[in-house]
Short mmCIF file of C-alpha atoms in Angstrom, two decimals:
data_model
loop_
_atom_site.label_atom_id
_atom_site.label_comp_id
_atom_site.label_asym_id
_atom_site.label_seq_id
_atom_site.Cartn_x
_atom_site.Cartn_y
_atom_site.Cartn_z
CA UNK A 1 3.85 -15.75 -68.25
CA UNK A 2 3.96 -18.97 -67.35
CA UNK A 3 0.89 -21.05 -67.57
CA UNK A 4 -0.98 -22.95 -64.54
CA UNK A 5 -0.75 -25.71 -63.91
CA UNK A 6 -4.05 -27.25 -65.11
CA UNK A 7 -6.34 -28.73 -62.25
CA UNK A 8 -6.56 -32.34 -61.96
CA UNK A 9 -9.28 -34.31 -62.48
CA UNK A 10 -10.10 -36.36 -59.78
CA UNK A 11 -13.07 -35.04 -57.45
CA UNK A 12 -12.60 -34.42 -54.48
CA UNK A 13 -15.76 -36.76 -53.31
CA UNK A 14 -14.61 -40.27 -54.71
CA UNK A 15 -13.25 -42.05 -52.00
CA UNK A 16 -11.52 -39.74 -50.41
CA UNK A 17 -13.73 -38.45 -47.57
CA UNK A 18 -14.45 -35.21 -49.51
CA UNK A 19 -12.76 -31.89 -49.28
CA UNK A 20 -12.40 -31.94 -45.78
CA UNK A 21 -10.82 -35.09 -45.36
CA UNK A 22 -7.06 -33.08 -45.49
CA UNK A 23 -6.03 -35.50 -43.09
CA UNK A 24 -5.99 -38.22 -44.91
CA UNK A 25 -5.19 -36.16 -48.26
CA UNK A 26 -1.28 -35.64 -49.16
CA UNK A 27 -0.37 -32.62 -51.35
CA UNK A 28 1.43 -33.81 -54.54
CA UNK A 29 5.22 -33.80 -55.17
CA UNK A 30 4.76 -30.59 -57.31
CA UNK A 31 2.43 -28.93 -55.00
CA UNK A 32 5.46 -28.99 -52.17
CA UNK A 33 8.19 -27.35 -55.12
CA UNK A 34 6.27 -24.84 -56.20
CA UNK A 35 6.20 -23.56 -52.29
CA UNK A 36 9.80 -24.28 -51.78
CA UNK A 37 10.15 -22.61 -55.65
CA UNK A 38 8.27 -19.68 -53.83
CA UNK A 39 9.61 -19.01 -50.48
CA UNK A 40 13.18 -18.81 -52.06
CA UNK A 41 12.28 -16.64 -54.68
CA UNK A 42 10.52 -14.67 -51.23
CA UNK A 43 13.13 -14.98 -49.10
CA UNK A 44 15.80 -13.41 -52.26
CA UNK A 45 13.52 -10.74 -52.75
CA UNK A 46 13.26 -9.45 -49.42
CA UNK A 47 17.24 -9.95 -48.68
CA UNK A 48 16.83 -7.50 -51.69
CA UNK A 49 14.61 -5.03 -49.90
CA UNK A 50 16.71 -4.95 -46.89
CA UNK A 51 19.61 -3.68 -48.26
CA UNK A 52 21.77 -7.10 -48.94
CA UNK A 53 25.39 -6.55 -49.80
CA UNK A 54 25.24 -7.93 -53.49
CA UNK A 55 21.93 -4.99 -53.91
CA UNK A 56 23.81 -2.43 -52.45
CA UNK A 57 26.99 -2.74 -54.86
CA UNK A 58 24.27 -2.91 -57.90
CA UNK A 59 23.09 0.65 -57.15
CA UNK A 60 26.04 2.08 -56.17
CA UNK A 61 27.05 1.76 -60.00
CA UNK A 62 23.87 3.14 -61.05
CA UNK A 63 21.63 6.26 -59.68
CA UNK A 64 18.47 7.85 -61.64
CA UNK A 65 19.92 5.53 -64.79
CA UNK A 66 22.98 7.10 -64.99
CA UNK A 67 26.38 5.26 -64.41
CA UNK A 68 28.65 6.02 -61.65
CA UNK A 69 32.68 4.75 -61.45
CA UNK A 70 32.91 3.50 -58.52
CA UNK A 71 30.53 0.38 -59.56
CA UNK A 72 34.03 0.66 -62.45
CA UNK A 73 36.39 0.41 -60.27
CA UNK A 74 35.19 -2.64 -58.29
CA UNK A 75 35.52 -4.72 -61.75
CA UNK A 76 38.41 -2.85 -62.67
CA UNK A 77 40.65 -4.36 -59.77
CA UNK A 78 41.45 -7.27 -61.72
CA UNK A 79 42.74 -5.21 -64.42
CA UNK A 80 44.87 -2.73 -62.30
CA UNK A 81 46.34 -5.51 -60.47
CA UNK A 82 48.05 -6.92 -63.67
CA UNK A 83 48.83 -3.14 -64.67
CA UNK A 84 50.39 -2.35 -61.36
CA UNK A 85 51.42 -5.58 -59.64
CA UNK A 86 52.99 -4.98 -56.82
CA UNK A 87 52.24 -1.34 -56.43
CA UNK A 88 48.51 -2.63 -55.35
CA UNK A 89 49.54 -3.68 -51.87
CA UNK A 90 48.74 0.02 -50.78
CA UNK A 91 45.13 1.81 -52.00
CA UNK A 92 43.92 4.74 -50.99
CA UNK A 93 40.52 4.74 -52.76
CA UNK A 94 39.02 8.22 -52.99
CA UNK A 95 34.77 8.88 -54.08
CA UNK A 96 31.21 8.24 -52.64
CA UNK A 97 30.70 4.71 -52.01
CA UNK A 98 34.23 4.47 -51.12
CA UNK A 99 33.04 1.61 -48.63
CA UNK A 100 31.81 -0.79 -51.43
CA UNK A 101 35.06 -0.33 -53.51
CA UNK A 102 37.76 -0.73 -49.81
CA UNK A 103 35.71 -4.05 -48.27
CA UNK A 104 36.37 -5.34 -51.81
CA UNK A 105 39.57 -4.62 -52.05
CA UNK A 106 40.66 -5.60 -48.64
CA UNK A 107 39.15 -9.51 -49.71
CA UNK A 108 42.11 -9.08 -51.92
CA UNK A 109 45.19 -10.78 -50.90
CA UNK A 110 48.03 -8.96 -49.60
CA UNK A 111 46.44 -5.81 -50.09
CA UNK A 112 45.55 -2.99 -47.48
CA UNK A 113 42.57 -0.37 -49.12
CA UNK A 114 42.07 2.89 -47.55
CA UNK A 115 39.02 4.84 -48.42
CA UNK A 116 38.06 8.81 -48.47
CA UNK A 117 34.04 9.61 -48.30
CA UNK A 118 34.37 12.84 -50.34
CA UNK A 119 30.73 13.59 -48.80
CA UNK A 120 28.51 13.12 -45.87
CA UNK A 121 27.27 9.83 -45.60
CA UNK A 122 23.82 10.31 -44.41
CA UNK A 123 22.81 6.51 -45.79
CA UNK A 124 25.89 4.61 -44.04
CA UNK A 125 25.04 0.65 -43.75
CA UNK A 126 26.71 -1.35 -40.59
CA UNK A 127 29.73 -2.78 -43.03
CA UNK A 128 30.16 1.00 -44.11
CA UNK A 129 29.88 2.42 -39.87
CA UNK A 130 32.42 -0.45 -39.51
CA UNK A 131 35.08 0.91 -41.50
CA UNK A 132 35.00 4.24 -40.79
CA UNK A 133 34.72 2.86 -36.83
CA UNK A 134 38.24 1.03 -37.59
CA UNK A 135 39.88 4.18 -39.39
CA UNK A 136 39.45 2.29 -43.00
CA UNK A 137 37.60 4.94 -44.09
CA UNK A 138 37.09 8.60 -43.24
CA UNK A 139 34.93 11.37 -44.93
CA UNK A 140 37.33 14.21 -45.73
CA UNK A 141 36.60 17.72 -47.90
CA UNK A 142 38.85 16.66 -50.36
CA UNK A 143 39.57 20.77 -51.35
CA UNK A 144 41.28 20.54 -49.11
CA UNK A 145 45.06 19.06 -48.38
CA UNK A 146 44.18 15.10 -47.54
CA UNK A 147 45.55 14.14 -43.97
CA UNK A 148 48.41 12.18 -44.51
CA UNK A 149 52.35 12.50 -45.69
CA UNK A 150 53.42 12.63 -48.76
CA UNK A 151 53.43 8.72 -50.76
CA UNK A 152 51.62 7.47 -47.98
CA UNK A 153 49.86 4.82 -50.32
CA UNK A 154 51.87 2.86 -53.38
CA UNK A 155 48.22 3.96 -55.65
CA UNK A 156 45.53 6.30 -55.53
CA UNK A 157 42.33 5.26 -57.26
CA UNK A 158 39.74 8.11 -57.49
CA UNK A 159 36.29 7.76 -59.28
CA UNK A 160 33.57 10.21 -59.72
CA UNK A 161 34.54 12.69 -57.21
CA UNK A 162 35.94 14.85 -59.58
CA UNK A 163 33.78 15.34 -61.70
CA UNK A 164 31.94 17.95 -59.01
CA UNK A 165 34.88 19.67 -58.50
CA UNK A 166 35.49 23.15 -60.58
CA UNK A 167 38.91 23.95 -62.27
CA UNK A 168 39.83 26.80 -58.96
CA UNK A 169 39.65 23.30 -56.65
CA UNK A 170 41.16 20.73 -58.78
CA UNK A 171 44.34 22.98 -58.95
CA UNK A 172 44.81 21.98 -55.34
CA UNK A 173 43.01 18.95 -55.30
CA UNK A 174 44.44 17.00 -57.61
CA UNK A 175 48.59 17.27 -56.81
CA UNK A 176 48.03 16.94 -53.46
CA UNK A 177 46.13 13.56 -54.48
CA UNK A 178 49.23 13.10 -56.64
CA UNK A 179 51.67 14.30 -53.32
CA UNK A 180 50.46 11.29 -51.50
CA UNK A 181 50.65 8.24 -54.32
CA UNK A 182 54.41 6.49 -54.64
CA UNK A 183 53.42 4.96 -58.16
CA UNK A 184 50.64 7.45 -59.40
CA UNK A 185 47.16 7.59 -59.42
CA UNK A 186 44.21 6.73 -61.43
CA UNK A 187 41.38 8.96 -62.58
CA UNK A 188 38.22 7.04 -63.27
CA UNK A 189 35.94 9.58 -64.85
CA UNK A 190 32.55 9.96 -66.41
CA UNK A 191 32.09 10.35 -70.38
CA UNK A 192 30.81 14.22 -71.20
CA UNK A 193 26.78 14.12 -71.39
CA UNK A 194 24.14 16.36 -72.57
CA UNK A 195 22.13 15.82 -69.00
CA UNK A 196 20.74 18.84 -67.28
CA UNK A 197 21.70 18.58 -63.68
CA UNK A 198 19.59 16.87 -60.90
CA UNK A 199 18.40 18.52 -57.61
CA UNK A 200 19.46 15.44 -55.43
CA UNK A 201 22.97 16.08 -56.84
CA UNK A 202 23.27 19.66 -55.93
CA UNK A 203 21.95 19.37 -53.10
CA UNK A 204 24.24 16.35 -51.89
CA UNK A 205 27.06 17.82 -53.74
CA UNK A 206 26.92 21.28 -53.58
CA UNK A 207 27.22 21.20 -57.57
CA UNK A 208 26.30 18.99 -60.35
CA UNK A 209 28.40 16.29 -62.44
CA UNK A 210 30.63 18.69 -64.91
CA UNK A 211 31.93 15.55 -66.98
CA UNK A 212 34.91 16.68 -69.53
CA UNK A 213 36.41 15.10 -72.34
CA UNK A 214 39.35 12.88 -73.17
CA UNK A 215 40.92 15.90 -74.60
CA UNK A 216 40.15 18.58 -71.37
CA UNK A 217 41.93 16.66 -68.62
CA UNK A 218 45.05 15.92 -70.94
CA UNK A 219 44.96 19.73 -71.31
CA UNK A 220 44.37 20.31 -67.82
CA UNK A 221 47.19 17.73 -66.76
CA UNK A 222 49.48 19.52 -68.71
CA UNK A 223 48.51 22.98 -67.48
CA UNK A 224 48.97 21.97 -63.84
CA UNK A 225 52.39 20.01 -64.19
CA UNK A 226 51.07 16.43 -63.79
CA UNK A 227 52.48 13.32 -66.20
CA UNK A 228 50.46 10.80 -67.70
CA UNK A 229 51.92 7.27 -66.80
CA UNK A 230 52.35 5.85 -70.40
CA UNK A 231 53.81 2.87 -68.86
CA UNK A 232 50.61 1.90 -66.93
CA UNK A 233 48.39 2.97 -69.42
CA UNK A 234 49.72 0.42 -71.79
CA UNK A 235 49.82 -2.04 -69.37
CA UNK A 236 46.46 -1.78 -68.55
CA UNK A 237 45.42 -1.23 -72.65
CA UNK A 238 47.10 -4.92 -72.61
CA UNK A 239 45.48 -6.33 -69.44
CA UNK A 240 41.85 -5.15 -70.87
CA UNK A 241 42.12 -6.52 -73.93
CA UNK A 242 43.09 -9.90 -72.81
CA UNK A 243 40.50 -10.12 -71.16
CA UNK A 244 37.64 -8.54 -72.94
CA UNK A 245 37.00 -5.93 -70.42
CA UNK A 246 35.43 -2.25 -71.94
CA UNK A 247 35.93 0.64 -69.19
CA UNK A 248 32.37 2.61 -69.19
CA UNK A 249 34.33 5.05 -67.84
CA UNK A 250 36.94 6.77 -69.04
CA UNK A 251 40.57 5.87 -67.10
CA UNK A 252 43.64 7.95 -66.55
CA UNK A 253 47.34 7.02 -65.07
CA UNK A 254 48.92 10.04 -64.11
CA UNK A 255 52.96 9.75 -62.49
CA UNK A 256 53.64 10.45 -58.78
CA UNK A 257 56.00 13.42 -57.88
CA UNK A 258 59.26 12.29 -58.38
#
């Protein structure tokens, strides 16, 4: 804690007209400075509490202490650009909090971005509602075929959404995500953990998230005849190393259908 400024030794009664002669007294520069700084802190606190965009971007990265990969996607955009180059010009993001990922992507030069929110958006802010009205973001159940033609997007990025699907639905959803991509699919998924299922997750997503190991995903890709994009994966790793970027989620790169 910072120490409280010392009280001046000057008495209020000494030739200053007493305590109530404030019309002739002047506030010290220190007092004015403290008031200004305090006001700035107060404004910043109120902005964050009222749902400021920066605080919301941070909140989508953590829910009850758990890291969500939608926040990781935003940090990985520069790395993805180096790995995929021109393939980043038309991107579809699929996953919770897609509004914030789409907003981030749309700020990039020569990048068009759309999003699919797999679950109801009950607490959408004005920015998200605007994206939905424009058609940039739509709510759709990814357990069913996506409303897009084959190869509608150059790249499809998925985060968090697959962790809530059982293999029964993954058998259909993953090939469909590959179907609408021209240059591949990037999957951001959580690492396995021993955490128990959360009531909030079950009520919103229908089931608790199932964090699977890297070996499980590789076997599953082979099982449903999806091929990993080794070239893109290598470029992603090289770009990550040069930028000192360490993903906090598992990242997989799949080839599109020929």
